Short mmCIF file of C-alpha atoms and ligand atoms in Angstrom, two decimals:
data_model
loop_
_atom_site.label_atom_id
_atom_site.label_comp_id
_atom_site.label_asym_id
_atom_site.label_seq_id
_atom_site.Cartn_x
_atom_site.Cartn_y
_atom_site.Cartn_z
CA MET A 1 14.28 84.69 11.24
CA LYS A 2 10.82 84.87 13.27
CA LYS A 3 11.33 86.81 16.60
CA THR A 4 9.47 86.49 19.40
CA PHE A 5 7.78 89.55 20.90
CA VAL A 6 9.39 88.63 24.38
CA ASN A 7 12.81 87.39 25.30
CA LEU A 8 13.66 84.43 27.53
CA GLU A 9 14.10 86.76 30.58
CA GLN A 10 10.89 88.40 30.16
CA LEU A 11 9.16 85.60 29.56
CA GLN A 12 11.05 83.52 32.88
CA GLU A 13 9.17 86.71 34.62
CA ILE A 14 6.03 86.15 33.46
CA THR A 15 5.88 82.49 34.02
CA GLN A 16 6.78 83.18 37.57
CA LYS A 17 3.36 84.71 38.07
CA HIS A 18 1.08 83.05 35.43
CA PRO A 19 2.28 79.24 34.72
CA THR A 20 2.15 77.77 31.44
CA PRO A 21 0.66 76.94 29.29
CA PHE A 22 -1.25 80.42 28.33
CA HIS A 23 -1.56 82.87 25.23
CA LEU A 24 0.23 85.85 25.64
CA TYR A 25 -0.65 88.96 23.68
CA ASP A 26 0.88 92.07 22.81
CA GLU A 27 -0.90 95.36 23.36
CA LYS A 28 1.99 97.63 21.39
CA GLY A 29 1.75 95.27 18.49
CA ILE A 30 -1.86 95.15 18.74
CA ARG A 31 -2.14 99.26 18.73
CA GLU A 32 0.62 100.12 16.16
CA ASN A 33 -0.85 97.46 13.56
CA ALA A 34 -4.30 99.01 14.12
CA ARG A 35 -2.74 102.21 13.20
CA ARG A 36 -0.92 101.14 10.11
CA LEU A 37 -4.44 99.56 8.66
CA LYS A 38 -6.28 103.33 9.72
CA LYS A 39 -3.48 104.70 7.83
CA ALA A 40 -3.75 102.82 4.65
CA PHE A 41 -7.36 103.54 4.26
CA GLU A 42 -7.53 107.26 5.53
CA TRP A 43 -7.93 108.36 1.96
CA ASN A 44 -11.91 106.88 2.51
CA LYS A 45 -13.92 109.24 4.48
CA GLY A 46 -15.82 106.49 6.11
CA PHE A 47 -13.54 103.79 6.71
CA LYS A 48 -13.94 101.45 9.18
CA GLU A 49 -12.77 98.33 10.71
CA TYR A 50 -14.88 95.57 11.96
CA PHE A 51 -13.05 93.36 14.11
CA ALA A 52 -14.00 89.82 13.92
CA VAL A 53 -14.93 88.93 17.25
CA LYS A 54 -14.61 85.11 16.41
CA ALA A 55 -10.80 85.42 16.07
CA THR A 56 -10.09 86.41 19.41
CA PRO A 57 -12.93 86.98 21.49
CA ASN A 58 -11.64 88.51 24.58
CA PRO A 59 -13.24 91.44 26.13
CA THR A 60 -10.07 93.57 26.98
CA ILE A 61 -8.47 92.79 23.37
CA MET A 62 -11.94 94.08 21.77
CA ASN A 63 -11.53 97.15 23.89
CA ILE A 64 -8.07 97.74 22.84
CA LEU A 65 -8.88 97.74 18.99
CA ARG A 66 -12.11 99.86 20.38
CA GLU A 67 -9.83 102.93 21.85
CA GLU A 68 -8.13 102.50 18.34
CA GLY A 69 -11.17 103.37 16.60
CA CYS A 70 -12.47 99.71 15.38
CA GLY A 71 -16.00 98.41 15.66
CA VAL A 72 -16.96 94.84 15.71
CA ASP A 73 -17.95 91.81 13.50
CA CYS A 74 -20.39 89.39 15.19
CA SER A 75 -21.60 86.11 13.94
CA SER A 76 -23.78 84.71 17.24
CA LEU A 77 -25.68 86.03 19.94
CA THR A 78 -22.96 85.44 22.78
CA GLU A 79 -20.69 87.64 20.66
CA LEU A 80 -23.43 90.14 20.13
CA MET A 81 -23.37 89.82 24.28
CA LEU A 82 -19.82 90.26 24.39
CA SER A 83 -19.57 93.52 22.16
CA GLU A 84 -22.55 95.14 24.10
CA ALA A 85 -20.61 94.14 27.67
CA VAL A 86 -17.93 96.41 26.05
CA GLY A 87 -19.55 98.98 25.11
CA PHE A 88 -20.35 98.48 21.29
CA ASN A 89 -23.80 99.43 19.81
CA GLY A 90 -25.54 100.31 16.69
CA HIS A 91 -23.53 100.45 13.79
CA GLU A 92 -20.22 99.94 15.25
CA ILE A 93 -21.26 96.19 15.21
CA MET A 94 -21.94 94.48 11.83
CA PHE A 95 -23.75 91.12 11.92
CA SER A 96 -22.46 88.82 9.48
CA SER A 97 -24.02 85.50 10.49
CA ASN A 98 -25.35 82.21 8.31
CA VAL A 99 -27.61 79.69 9.09
CA THR A 100 -28.94 82.40 11.60
CA PRO A 101 -31.86 81.97 14.45
CA VAL A 102 -34.37 84.03 15.59
CA GLU A 103 -33.22 84.78 18.68
CA ASP A 104 -29.72 86.34 17.15
CA PHE A 105 -31.68 88.18 14.14
CA LYS A 106 -33.75 89.56 17.31
CA TYR A 107 -30.57 90.52 19.36
CA ALA A 108 -28.80 92.25 16.34
CA LYS A 109 -32.06 94.15 15.68
CA LYS A 110 -32.23 95.32 19.37
CA MET A 111 -28.81 96.40 19.36
CA ASP A 112 -29.33 98.31 16.09
CA ALA A 113 -26.42 96.21 14.74
CA ILE A 114 -25.92 96.43 10.61
CA ILE A 115 -27.58 93.58 9.72
CA ASN A 116 -25.36 91.41 6.82
CA PHE A 117 -27.97 88.98 5.42
CA ASP A 118 -26.18 85.53 4.08
CA ASP A 119 -29.03 84.46 1.95
CA ILE A 120 -32.23 85.56 0.03
CA THR A 121 -34.44 83.40 1.91
CA HIS A 122 -33.28 85.47 5.27
CA ILE A 123 -35.07 88.67 4.20
CA ASP A 124 -38.94 87.05 4.73
CA TYR A 125 -37.18 84.99 7.50
CA PHE A 126 -36.39 88.35 9.71
CA ASN A 127 -38.87 90.65 8.04
CA ASN A 128 -41.57 87.96 10.08
CA ILE A 129 -39.74 88.14 13.41
CA ALA A 130 -38.66 92.31 12.95
CA GLU A 131 -38.78 95.49 11.55
CA MET A 132 -36.28 95.98 8.73
CA PRO A 133 -33.85 98.30 9.61
CA GLU A 134 -33.35 101.31 7.34
CA THR A 135 -29.35 100.04 6.29
CA ILE A 136 -29.07 96.38 5.12
CA CYS A 137 -25.72 94.57 4.10
CA CYS A 138 -26.15 91.52 1.62
CA ARG A 139 -23.37 89.21 1.13
CA TYR A 140 -22.05 88.01 -2.59
CA ASN A 141 -21.16 84.95 -3.33
CA PRO A 142 -20.10 84.93 -7.37
CA GLY A 143 -19.44 81.44 -7.81
CA GLY A 144 -17.25 79.79 -9.79
CA ASP A 145 -12.96 80.14 -9.08
CA PHE A 146 -11.84 83.11 -7.60
CA LYS A 147 -8.70 83.64 -9.35
CA ILE A 148 -5.68 86.47 -9.31
CA SER A 149 -3.64 86.24 -12.90
CA ASN A 150 -4.70 82.61 -13.40
CA ALA A 151 -4.08 81.22 -9.77
CA ILE A 152 -7.23 80.28 -8.11
CA MET A 153 -7.37 81.59 -4.46
CA ASP A 154 -10.32 79.57 -3.24
CA LYS A 155 -13.32 78.17 -4.79
CA PRO A 156 -16.55 80.65 -4.06
CA GLY A 157 -18.74 78.17 -6.03
CA GLU A 158 -18.03 75.28 -3.48
CA ALA A 159 -18.63 77.95 -0.48
CA LYS A 160 -22.13 77.91 1.46
CA TYR A 161 -22.17 81.58 1.82
CA GLY A 162 -23.83 84.59 0.08
CA PHE A 163 -26.71 85.48 -2.74
CA THR A 164 -25.80 84.55 -6.39
CA ARG A 165 -25.58 87.86 -8.76
CA SER A 166 -29.08 87.41 -9.82
CA GLN A 167 -30.43 87.06 -6.10
CA LEU A 168 -28.74 90.18 -4.85
CA THR A 169 -31.05 92.36 -7.54
CA GLU A 170 -34.11 90.63 -6.48
CA GLY A 171 -33.34 90.93 -2.66
CA PHE A 172 -32.05 94.84 -3.27
CA ILE A 173 -35.33 95.45 -5.07
CA LYS A 174 -37.59 93.43 -2.54
CA LEU A 175 -35.50 94.84 0.51
CA LYS A 176 -36.56 98.50 -1.11
CA ASN A 177 -40.16 97.77 -1.18
CA LEU A 178 -39.67 96.92 2.43
CA GLY A 179 -38.14 100.38 3.20
CA VAL A 180 -34.42 100.09 3.33
CA LYS A 181 -32.90 103.07 2.16
CA HIS A 182 -29.18 102.15 2.25
CA PHE A 183 -27.08 98.99 1.20
CA GLY A 184 -24.30 97.53 2.09
CA LEU A 185 -22.31 94.70 -0.50
CA HIS A 186 -20.25 91.99 1.39
CA ALA A 187 -18.34 89.34 0.00
CA PHE A 188 -15.10 86.65 1.20
CA LEU A 189 -14.15 84.99 -1.35
CA ALA A 190 -10.33 83.92 -0.10
CA SER A 191 -9.11 83.28 3.56
CA ASN A 192 -5.27 84.06 4.58
CA THR A 193 -3.97 85.94 1.28
CA THR A 194 -0.65 87.07 1.32
CA THR A 195 -0.74 88.63 -2.03
CA ASN A 196 -1.40 92.56 -1.76
CA GLU A 197 -3.74 91.98 -4.81
CA TYR A 198 -6.65 90.42 -2.57
CA TYR A 199 -8.05 93.09 -1.38
CA PRO A 200 -8.16 95.46 -4.60
CA GLU A 201 -9.04 92.63 -6.84
CA LEU A 202 -12.45 91.73 -4.35
CA ALA A 203 -12.77 95.68 -4.23
CA ARG A 204 -13.25 95.69 -7.98
CA ILE A 205 -15.61 93.17 -8.44
CA LEU A 206 -18.02 94.69 -5.65
CA PHE A 207 -17.38 98.32 -7.05
CA LYS A 208 -18.51 97.00 -10.10
CA THR A 209 -21.30 94.90 -8.91
CA ALA A 210 -22.63 97.84 -6.74
CA VAL A 211 -22.65 100.21 -9.63
CA GLU A 212 -24.84 97.56 -11.90
CA LEU A 213 -26.81 97.29 -8.63
CA ASN A 214 -27.15 100.93 -8.48
CA ARG A 215 -28.38 101.24 -11.75
CA GLU A 216 -30.34 98.09 -12.04
CA THR A 217 -32.65 99.01 -8.72
CA GLY A 218 -32.14 102.80 -8.00
CA ALA A 219 -30.64 101.13 -4.23
CA HIS A 220 -28.26 104.04 -2.61
CA ILE A 221 -25.12 101.86 -1.77
CA SER A 222 -23.49 103.38 1.45
CA PHE A 223 -20.50 100.98 2.07
CA ILE A 224 -18.51 98.10 0.78
CA ASN A 225 -17.51 95.51 3.18
CA LEU A 226 -14.26 93.71 2.20
CA SER A 227 -14.31 91.61 5.15
CA GLY A 228 -11.55 89.49 6.26
CA GLY A 229 -9.12 87.14 4.58
CA VAL A 230 -5.89 89.23 4.58
CA GLY A 231 -3.51 86.82 5.74
CA ILE A 232 -0.16 86.80 7.69
CA PRO A 233 3.29 84.84 7.33
CA TYR A 234 3.17 81.76 9.32
CA ARG A 235 6.21 80.58 7.58
CA PRO A 236 9.34 82.56 8.22
CA GLU A 237 10.13 82.59 4.83
CA GLN A 238 6.68 84.63 3.95
CA ASN A 239 6.66 88.13 3.58
CA PRO A 240 3.94 90.03 5.34
CA ALA A 241 0.78 91.63 3.51
CA ASP A 242 1.75 95.64 2.94
CA ILE A 243 -1.32 96.74 3.87
CA MET A 244 -0.06 100.29 2.50
CA ALA A 245 0.02 98.77 -0.71
CA ILE A 246 -3.60 96.91 -0.25
CA GLY A 247 -5.08 100.27 0.69
CA GLU A 248 -3.41 101.85 -2.33
CA GLY A 249 -4.70 99.20 -4.68
CA VAL A 250 -8.23 99.36 -3.29
CA ARG A 251 -8.05 103.52 -3.85
CA GLN A 252 -7.48 102.82 -7.68
CA ALA A 253 -10.22 100.26 -7.99
CA TYR A 254 -12.57 102.88 -6.18
CA ASP A 255 -11.24 105.89 -8.42
CA GLU A 256 -11.72 104.13 -11.74
CA VAL A 257 -14.91 102.35 -11.13
CA LEU A 258 -16.83 104.05 -8.59
CA VAL A 259 -16.03 107.89 -8.75
CA PRO A 260 -16.75 108.06 -12.70
CA ALA A 261 -20.17 106.42 -11.51
CA GLY A 262 -20.72 108.88 -9.23
CA MET A 263 -20.54 107.19 -6.26
CA ASP A 264 -18.16 108.87 -4.20
CA ASP A 265 -19.65 108.66 -0.93
CA VAL A 266 -19.44 105.07 -0.44
CA ALA A 267 -17.35 104.44 2.86
CA ILE A 268 -15.08 100.89 2.87
CA TYR A 269 -15.44 98.62 5.72
CA THR A 270 -13.13 95.74 6.47
CA GLU A 271 -13.49 92.61 8.76
CA LEU A 272 -10.32 91.65 9.61
CA GLY A 273 -9.50 89.42 12.26
CA ARG A 274 -6.48 87.34 11.39
CA PHE A 275 -4.53 90.29 10.29
CA MET A 276 -5.68 92.30 13.41
CA LEU A 277 -4.32 89.80 15.98
CA GLY A 278 -2.76 86.68 14.78
CA PRO A 279 1.21 87.87 14.90
CA TYR A 280 0.37 89.69 18.16
CA GLY A 281 -0.31 86.49 19.87
CA CYS A 282 1.53 83.12 21.00
CA LEU A 283 1.35 80.01 22.91
CA VAL A 284 3.77 80.00 25.76
CA THR A 285 4.09 76.10 26.86
CA THR A 286 6.42 74.25 28.48
CA ALA A 287 8.26 70.77 27.31
CA ILE A 288 7.26 68.44 30.20
CA HIS A 289 8.39 64.85 28.26
CA GLU A 290 10.90 64.20 25.84
CA LYS A 291 10.15 60.48 24.01
CA HIS A 292 12.66 58.42 22.10
CA ILE A 293 11.16 55.73 19.86
CA HIS A 294 10.43 55.37 16.14
CA LYS A 295 10.77 59.14 16.12
CA GLU A 296 11.65 61.83 18.52
CA TYR A 297 9.16 63.59 20.26
CA ILE A 298 8.75 66.39 22.97
CA GLY A 299 5.98 66.42 24.82
CA LEU A 300 4.20 69.95 26.11
CA ASP A 301 2.08 71.30 28.38
CA ALA A 302 -0.40 72.49 26.09
CA CYS A 303 -2.50 70.15 23.15
CA ALA A 304 -4.79 70.92 20.14
CA ALA A 305 -7.45 71.70 22.34
CA ASN A 306 -5.50 75.02 23.21
CA LEU A 307 -4.48 75.53 19.66
CA MET A 308 -6.55 73.42 17.29
CA ARG A 309 -5.03 74.79 13.52
CA PRO A 310 -2.06 72.25 13.36
CA ALA A 311 -4.44 69.36 14.19
CA MET A 312 -7.18 70.90 11.93
CA TYR A 313 -5.72 71.88 8.89
CA GLY A 314 -1.85 70.75 9.15
CA ALA A 315 -1.39 74.43 9.35
CA TYR A 316 2.39 75.77 10.28
CA HIS A 317 3.09 77.23 13.56
CA HIS A 318 6.30 78.35 13.94
CA ILE A 319 8.33 77.44 17.16
CA THR A 320 10.92 78.98 18.95
CA VAL A 321 12.43 77.14 22.08
CA MET A 322 13.26 80.41 24.23
CA GLY A 323 16.88 81.08 25.26
CA LYS A 324 18.02 78.69 22.12
CA GLU A 325 17.24 81.26 19.38
CA ASN A 326 21.33 81.04 18.12
CA LEU A 327 21.78 77.38 18.64
CA PRO A 328 22.00 75.13 15.15
CA CYS A 329 18.89 73.49 14.19
CA ASP A 330 20.29 70.11 14.16
CA HIS A 331 17.45 67.88 16.02
CA LYS A 332 14.32 66.77 13.93
CA TYR A 333 11.05 66.75 16.72
CA ASP A 334 7.50 65.91 16.39
CA ILE A 335 6.20 68.47 19.09
CA THR A 336 2.92 66.81 20.30
CA GLY A 337 0.38 67.56 23.24
CA GLY A 338 -1.32 65.15 25.03
CA LEU A 339 -4.49 64.06 23.15
CA CYS A 340 -5.44 60.78 22.53
CA GLU A 341 -5.25 61.69 18.87
CA ASN A 342 -2.02 61.01 17.13
CA ASN A 343 -3.06 64.62 15.03
CA ASP A 344 -1.91 66.10 18.40
CA LYS A 345 0.89 67.27 16.81
CA PHE A 346 2.10 71.26 16.90
CA ALA A 347 4.87 70.20 14.40
CA ILE A 348 5.90 67.46 12.39
CA ASP A 349 9.87 66.54 11.60
CA ARG A 350 10.74 70.04 12.69
CA MET A 351 14.07 70.81 13.16
CA LEU A 352 15.17 72.65 16.31
CA PRO A 353 17.78 72.89 18.46
CA LYS A 354 18.00 70.40 21.17
CA ILE A 355 15.14 70.69 23.45
CA ASP A 356 15.28 69.65 27.20
CA VAL A 357 12.88 68.85 29.60
CA GLY A 358 11.74 72.02 31.26
CA ASP A 359 12.50 74.49 28.16
CA LEU A 360 10.03 77.45 27.56
CA ILE A 361 8.54 76.62 24.23
CA VAL A 362 6.79 79.54 22.15
CA ILE A 363 4.24 78.64 19.75
CA HIS A 364 4.26 81.60 17.48
CA ASP A 365 1.11 83.49 15.27
CA THR A 366 -1.55 82.34 17.51
CA GLY A 367 -3.52 85.64 18.41
CA ALA A 368 -6.33 84.60 16.12
CA HIS A 369 -8.15 81.65 15.66
CA GLY A 370 -6.57 80.35 18.46
CA PHE A 371 -7.47 80.34 22.02
CA ALA A 372 -10.75 81.03 20.18
CA MET A 373 -10.88 77.68 18.60
CA GLY A 374 -10.17 75.93 21.84
CA TYR A 375 -12.31 72.97 23.25
CA ASN A 376 -12.72 70.67 25.85
CA TYR A 377 -11.66 66.88 24.04
CA ASN A 378 -10.13 64.39 26.26
CA GLY A 379 -11.34 66.63 29.29
CA LYS A 380 -8.66 69.32 28.57
CA LEU A 381 -8.95 72.43 29.97
CA ARG A 382 -8.62 75.83 28.31
CA SER A 383 -5.63 77.69 29.03
CA ALA A 384 -5.18 81.64 30.26
CA GLU A 385 -4.91 84.17 28.14
CA VAL A 386 -2.45 87.19 29.52
CA LEU A 387 -1.71 90.68 28.05
CA LEU A 388 2.00 92.36 28.02
CA LYS A 389 1.31 95.65 28.25
CA GLU A 390 2.77 98.57 26.69
CA ASP A 391 4.72 99.61 29.85
CA GLY A 392 5.78 96.01 30.08
CA SER A 393 3.78 94.70 32.82
CA THR A 394 1.29 92.01 32.38
CA GLU A 395 -2.76 91.21 33.00
CA LEU A 396 -4.61 87.92 33.17
CA ILE A 397 -6.88 88.69 30.87
CA ARG A 398 -8.56 85.47 30.94
CA ARG A 399 -8.06 82.51 34.01
CA ALA A 400 -7.45 79.10 33.24
CA GLU A 401 -10.79 76.82 33.02
CA THR A 402 -10.79 74.78 36.43
CA PRO A 403 -12.48 70.94 36.60
CA ALA A 404 -15.27 72.98 38.09
CA ASP A 405 -15.73 74.89 35.07
CA TYR A 406 -15.70 72.04 33.17
CA PHE A 407 -18.23 70.08 35.03
CA ALA A 408 -20.37 73.12 35.84
CA THR A 409 -23.23 72.00 33.00
CA LEU A 410 -23.81 68.58 34.33
CA ASN A 411 -26.78 68.30 36.59
CA PHE A 412 -24.66 66.39 39.66
CA THR A 413 -22.90 69.28 40.25
CA ASP A 414 -23.72 68.93 43.78
CA PHE A 415 -22.54 65.65 43.97
CA MET A 416 -18.90 66.95 42.43
CA LYS A 417 -19.01 69.63 44.81
CA LYS A 418 -19.90 67.72 48.19
CA ASN A 419 -17.13 65.08 47.20
CA LEU A 420 -14.63 66.37 45.06
CA PHE A 421 -13.73 70.20 46.02
C1 PLP B 1 -14.06 84.67 9.80
C2 PLP B 1 -14.58 85.65 9.25
C3 PLP B 1 -13.79 87.04 9.23
C4 PLP B 1 -12.55 87.30 9.83
O1 PLP B 1 -11.65 86.60 8.80
P1 PLP B 1 -10.09 86.43 8.94
O2 PLP B 1 -9.22 85.38 7.93
O3 PLP B 1 -9.58 86.37 10.43
O4 PLP B 1 -9.68 87.98 8.68
C5 PLP B 1 -14.56 87.87 8.48
N1 PLP B 1 -15.94 88.16 8.26
C6 PLP B 1 -16.38 87.08 8.41
C7 PLP B 1 -17.98 86.90 7.87
C8 PLP B 1 -16.15 85.84 8.82
O5 PLP B 1 -16.70 84.95 8.91
#
């Protein structure tokens, strides 16, 4: 059974202060998990996690991870600015972007972030606008299917990212000639994996490629960036990834491939997002309508604009009816939001206890790629974000949007101000 990190009593108290809907984050869970990751890779001297900002772009959350020793992985100008505001700088920032505009590259260079090129043409593109840094990372796309023991995990051959294998050699030579002294190698080959084999398998590919590139080009490889992709158990029957086993699997590949090649000073970097935050956030909502037509519907005060994954990918998010955890799941519901889109359903044909209007409904595992993917369709406003601190108190870490926020970019704001507010 999947459990919420707050109980009904706590939530009733929290909702007195913070009206639903809001995303609630669990500071204790975030910190403990970050420490487990660090422990799993403590065998590697240079290990660093660069938290993927896109997963949860909130400065309070980013600062908690900073206190736990993490850097940040950014992919846009505003993510860089946000990171700068939190106090990240220099090589605490990885810039893993694609289709990168000039101003983003310039800003990353100004901050001395580690730049991770997505394409061989980006070398000249960058060189024309800024001086090439001494440290550069390149993203690898091996193409084809990415398999683990014959099961297809993902299809890199269909992915827009990265250099081909021969482009890596050509790119490294080119970069060396432009003065680059330290190289990183990055790849992201499968998303939301819960098998413990993904990182070790990916590491083996990158380690072998790093040894080849070192032999071919003489480049000094200073780090391997395993990127994101370690998943979380969204479904109650799934097992969580065992981060200690994953760290150990990567260590074995390191000892088998890099150490014999004399490359035992290579640092391991990760850019995890989902794994760092996913389970430590939830969307707290209230049932505001029940509807009985051809199916049974429960309407919430949140919608797909607050959590897009179910509508976008048909993703499963577990749902708990607070206070009814031990009642039989003998009612079949579609749990919906109020968008004028029939895919605005958090769950379809979900067996749950009988829901009454006014019940607090918690949607699990929204800590990563939850609030962050929010949007304003139908004029729906983005919700607040609240932090449950280690001492049990709460802090509003982002207020909810108001209509004024929604209208702020229009050029008849003065009219709106005069007439509506
Ligand atoms: C999205 C992304 C990540 C984080 O992915 P998760 O699945 O959340 O771990 C890391 N690196 C890059 C380049 C990404 O695009």
